Short mmCIF file of C-alpha atoms in Angstrom, two decimals:
data_model
loop_
_atom_site.label_atom_id
_atom_site.label_comp_id
_atom_site.label_asym_id
_atom_site.label_seq_id
_atom_site.Cartn_x
_atom_site.Cartn_y
_atom_site.Cartn_z
CA MET A 1 4.36 16.66 -18.45
CA ARG A 2 7.08 14.05 -17.84
CA LEU A 3 6.23 10.38 -17.43
CA LEU A 4 8.31 7.36 -16.45
CA VAL A 5 7.42 4.18 -18.37
CA VAL A 6 8.70 0.99 -16.75
CA GLU A 7 8.39 -2.00 -19.08
CA ASP A 8 10.87 -4.79 -19.90
CA ASP A 9 9.10 -5.82 -23.12
CA VAL A 10 11.13 -3.77 -25.60
CA LYS A 11 8.43 -3.75 -28.28
CA LEU A 12 5.70 -2.60 -25.88
CA ALA A 13 7.99 -0.05 -24.23
CA ARG A 14 8.79 1.53 -27.60
CA ALA A 15 5.13 1.56 -28.60
CA LEU A 16 4.17 3.28 -25.35
CA GLU A 17 7.01 5.75 -25.68
CA ARG A 18 6.04 6.72 -29.24
CA GLY A 19 2.33 6.91 -28.46
CA LEU A 20 2.78 9.02 -25.35
CA GLN A 21 5.24 11.33 -27.08
CA ARG A 22 2.65 11.93 -29.81
CA GLU A 23 0.28 13.02 -27.05
CA GLY A 24 2.82 15.64 -25.93
CA TYR A 25 4.42 13.86 -22.97
CA ALA A 26 8.15 13.75 -22.30
CA ILE A 27 9.07 10.14 -21.62
CA ASP A 28 11.80 8.34 -19.70
CA VAL A 29 11.96 4.55 -20.02
CA ALA A 30 13.28 1.96 -17.57
CA ASP A 31 13.41 -1.79 -18.20
CA THR A 32 14.31 -3.20 -14.77
CA GLY A 33 13.01 -2.66 -11.27
CA ASP A 34 16.31 -1.27 -10.01
CA HIS A 35 16.58 1.16 -12.93
CA ALA A 36 12.98 2.25 -12.37
CA LEU A 37 13.55 2.91 -8.68
CA THR A 38 16.69 4.93 -9.42
CA GLN A 39 14.81 7.04 -11.96
CA ALA A 40 11.71 7.47 -9.81
CA THR A 41 13.63 8.64 -6.76
CA ALA A 42 16.05 10.90 -8.65
CA ASN A 43 13.49 12.73 -10.83
CA ASP A 44 10.11 14.38 -10.47
CA TYR A 45 7.45 12.76 -12.65
CA ASP A 46 3.83 13.68 -13.24
CA ALA A 47 2.97 9.96 -13.36
CA VAL A 48 4.60 6.53 -13.59
CA VAL A 49 3.42 3.67 -15.81
CA LEU A 50 4.77 0.61 -14.01
CA ASP A 51 4.75 -3.00 -15.20
CA VAL A 52 4.43 -5.61 -12.45
CA MET A 53 6.67 -8.33 -13.89
CA LEU A 54 10.20 -6.95 -14.15
CA PRO A 55 13.75 -8.32 -13.95
CA GLY A 56 15.11 -8.03 -10.42
CA ARG A 57 12.68 -6.30 -8.07
CA ASP A 58 9.10 -6.41 -9.31
CA GLY A 59 6.68 -3.54 -9.76
CA PHE A 60 5.10 -4.04 -6.34
CA ASP A 61 8.48 -3.59 -4.69
CA VAL A 62 9.35 -0.57 -6.85
CA CYS A 63 6.08 1.15 -5.91
CA ARG A 64 6.49 0.32 -2.23
CA GLU A 65 10.06 1.68 -2.17
CA MET A 66 8.98 4.83 -4.03
CA ARG A 67 6.45 5.57 -1.31
CA ARG A 68 8.98 4.85 1.42
CA ALA A 69 11.29 7.35 -0.29
CA GLU A 70 8.38 9.83 -0.25
CA ARG A 71 8.00 9.94 -4.02
CA TRP A 72 4.28 10.51 -4.51
CA ALA A 73 3.83 10.65 -8.31
CA PRO A 74 0.65 8.76 -9.32
CA VAL A 75 1.39 5.15 -10.32
CA LEU A 76 -0.56 3.25 -12.97
CA MET A 77 0.37 -0.44 -12.71
CA LEU A 78 0.28 -2.78 -15.71
CA THR A 79 -0.10 -6.54 -15.39
CA ALA A 80 -0.91 -9.54 -17.53
CA ARG A 81 -2.55 -11.23 -14.53
CA ASP A 82 -6.21 -10.34 -14.05
CA GLN A 83 -6.47 -11.51 -10.45
CA VAL A 84 -8.11 -9.60 -7.63
CA SER A 85 -5.26 -10.55 -5.27
CA ASP A 86 -2.73 -8.90 -7.59
CA ARG A 87 -4.77 -5.71 -7.81
CA ILE A 88 -5.10 -5.61 -4.03
CA ARG A 89 -1.37 -6.20 -3.65
CA GLY A 90 -0.59 -3.36 -6.04
CA LEU A 91 -2.92 -0.91 -4.35
CA ASP A 92 -1.56 -1.89 -0.94
CA ALA A 93 1.94 -1.18 -2.25
CA GLY A 94 0.87 2.39 -3.04
CA ALA A 95 -0.35 2.23 -6.64
CA ASP A 96 -3.15 4.57 -7.67
CA ASP A 97 -4.70 2.60 -10.53
CA TYR A 98 -4.42 -0.74 -12.31
CA LEU A 99 -4.65 -1.74 -15.98
CA VAL A 100 -4.67 -5.34 -17.23
CA LYS A 101 -2.81 -6.35 -20.40
CA PRO A 102 -3.71 -6.39 -23.21
CA PHE A 103 -5.19 -2.91 -22.93
CA ASP A 104 -6.48 -0.24 -25.27
CA PHE A 105 -4.08 2.68 -25.60
CA GLY A 106 -6.99 5.12 -25.41
CA GLU A 107 -7.95 3.71 -22.01
CA LEU A 108 -4.37 4.06 -20.78
CA LEU A 109 -4.39 7.70 -21.86
CA ALA A 110 -7.70 8.35 -20.11
CA ARG A 111 -6.48 6.76 -16.89
CA LEU A 112 -3.25 8.76 -17.01
CA ARG A 113 -5.15 12.02 -17.57
CA ALA A 114 -7.34 11.24 -14.57
CA LEU A 115 -4.32 10.46 -12.36
CA ILE A 116 -2.47 13.58 -13.44
CA ARG A 117 -5.52 15.76 -12.76
CA ARG A 118 -5.71 14.24 -9.30
CA GLY A 119 -2.06 15.06 -8.69
CA PRO A 120 0.43 13.39 -6.36
CA SER A 121 -0.94 11.01 -3.76
CA GLU A 122 -1.29 12.43 -0.29
CA ARG A 123 0.79 10.59 2.27
CA PRO A 124 -1.45 9.20 5.03
CA PRO A 125 -0.45 10.61 8.41
CA VAL A 126 1.91 8.59 10.59
CA LEU A 127 0.21 7.59 13.83
CA GLU A 128 2.13 7.62 17.10
CA VAL A 129 0.52 6.01 20.14
CA GLY A 130 2.85 5.69 23.12
CA GLU A 131 5.84 3.65 21.94
CA LEU A 132 4.01 2.64 18.76
CA ARG A 133 4.67 4.29 15.42
CA ILE A 134 2.42 3.27 12.51
CA ASP A 135 3.25 4.43 8.99
CA PRO A 136 0.31 3.54 6.69
CA ALA A 137 2.07 4.59 3.47
CA ALA A 138 5.14 2.42 4.03
CA ARG A 139 3.15 -0.17 6.04
CA ILE A 140 5.79 -0.08 8.78
CA VAL A 141 5.07 -0.58 12.48
CA THR A 142 7.64 -0.03 15.22
CA ARG A 143 7.48 -0.23 18.97
CA ALA A 144 10.27 1.46 20.95
CA GLY A 145 12.13 1.81 17.65
CA LYS A 146 12.00 -1.91 16.77
CA GLN A 147 10.25 -2.80 13.52
CA ILE A 148 7.47 -5.41 13.77
CA GLU A 149 6.37 -7.50 10.79
CA LEU A 150 2.59 -7.72 10.51
CA THR A 151 0.29 -9.42 8.02
CA VAL A 152 -2.08 -7.28 5.96
CA ARG A 153 -5.01 -8.11 8.25
CA GLU A 154 -3.00 -7.54 11.44
CA PHE A 155 -1.88 -4.17 10.11
CA ALA A 156 -5.44 -3.18 9.22
CA LEU A 157 -6.67 -4.13 12.70
CA LEU A 158 -3.89 -2.25 14.46
CA HIS A 159 -4.36 0.81 12.25
CA PHE A 160 -8.10 0.91 12.97
CA LEU A 161 -7.49 0.67 16.73
CA ALA A 162 -4.71 3.28 16.56
CA GLN A 163 -7.01 5.75 14.82
CA ARG A 164 -9.28 5.39 17.87
CA ALA A 165 -6.59 5.09 20.54
CA GLY A 166 -7.99 5.55 24.04
CA GLU A 167 -11.49 4.58 22.89
CA VAL A 168 -13.25 1.27 23.36
CA VAL A 169 -13.94 -0.29 19.95
CA SER A 170 -16.52 -3.07 19.80
CA ARG A 171 -15.88 -6.42 18.19
CA GLU A 172 -18.75 -5.69 15.80
CA GLN A 173 -17.10 -2.44 14.65
CA LEU A 174 -13.80 -4.22 14.06
CA LEU A 175 -15.46 -7.06 12.19
CA GLU A 176 -17.33 -4.61 9.96
CA HIS A 177 -14.42 -2.32 9.17
CA VAL A 178 -11.48 -4.74 9.05
CA TRP A 179 -13.19 -7.87 7.73
CA ASP A 180 -16.26 -6.32 6.09
CA ASN A 181 -18.31 -8.91 8.02
CA ASP A 182 -17.16 -11.68 5.66
CA GLU A 183 -15.90 -13.89 8.51
CA GLY A 184 -19.36 -14.05 10.08
CA SER A 185 -18.18 -14.29 13.72
CA THR A 186 -16.60 -11.87 16.15
CA ASN A 187 -14.38 -14.70 17.40
CA VAL A 188 -11.94 -13.93 14.59
CA VAL A 189 -11.37 -10.49 16.13
CA ASP A 190 -10.21 -12.08 19.41
CA VAL A 191 -7.88 -14.38 17.48
CA TYR A 192 -6.21 -11.49 15.65
CA VAL A 193 -5.91 -9.33 18.74
CA GLY A 194 -4.09 -12.33 20.21
CA TYR A 195 -1.71 -12.30 17.24
CA LEU A 196 -1.03 -8.60 17.81
CA ARG A 197 -0.40 -9.18 21.49
CA ASN A 198 2.15 -11.86 20.68
CA LYS A 199 4.03 -9.48 18.39
CA LEU A 200 3.57 -6.12 20.10
CA GLU A 201 3.34 -6.94 23.81
CA ARG A 202 5.23 -10.10 24.69
CA PRO A 203 8.67 -8.99 23.43
CA PHE A 204 8.31 -5.65 25.23
CA ARG A 205 7.56 -4.27 28.67
CA GLY A 206 4.01 -3.12 29.20
CA LYS A 207 0.66 -4.09 27.73
CA ILE A 208 -0.93 -1.88 25.09
CA PHE A 209 -4.21 -3.71 24.36
CA ARG A 210 -7.01 -3.67 26.92
CA THR A 211 -9.92 -6.09 26.72
CA VAL A 212 -13.22 -4.53 27.80
CA ARG A 213 -15.37 -7.46 28.87
CA GLY A 214 -18.50 -7.92 26.82
CA ILE A 215 -17.68 -5.04 24.46
CA GLY A 216 -14.34 -5.12 22.66
CA PHE A 217 -10.82 -3.70 22.83
CA MET A 218 -8.92 -0.49 23.37
CA LEU A 219 -5.41 0.54 22.37
CA GLU A 220 -3.82 2.24 25.37
CA VAL A 221 -2.65 5.77 24.66
CA ASN A 222 0.34 5.47 27.00
CA GLY A 223 1.28 1.91 26.13
#
């Protein structure tokens, strides 16, 4: 089993390297984001232990670029910041698990064993609907070959509609699945569909979102 440990704290990196080697793992170490990305894309690893705060590109960016390069080794992210937003950001970037510093080495080992048993992440399928191409792993959306920048919520809404392209999806369904009902009103759905229209319809020829009065919205299959 070969692991990549990405950590710029020299003392911690050496401790992790020694501890993991004692457990029988072969270890490569990187101390910057650029070095980590080079290693992760050039070699096959059974798992990657990836610190968030790194010189140059951070761990979120490294993980995101790994997935874009179709490197699917499980990623265990390490961070000193115990904030839900950071964990969400890491998981959205393609990480498989999260561990907050300071951590117990035994817990790190257990999490690594679980990730390795699970094996490489499966790439979510790319969705193509008319001129739209939606890549959930890389979080990239294009229409007619032009990349469109979307927020996390806009992407989630578009992805949900794309999975049901050609079907009418109610506002209540969208609120439940994209917002988990925490906004309390279906009006927010109309607002975000408006955002998507501004980005995905107005700069192009042809509408792709249909409003079904009194019910909800549909993503046109041939848009």
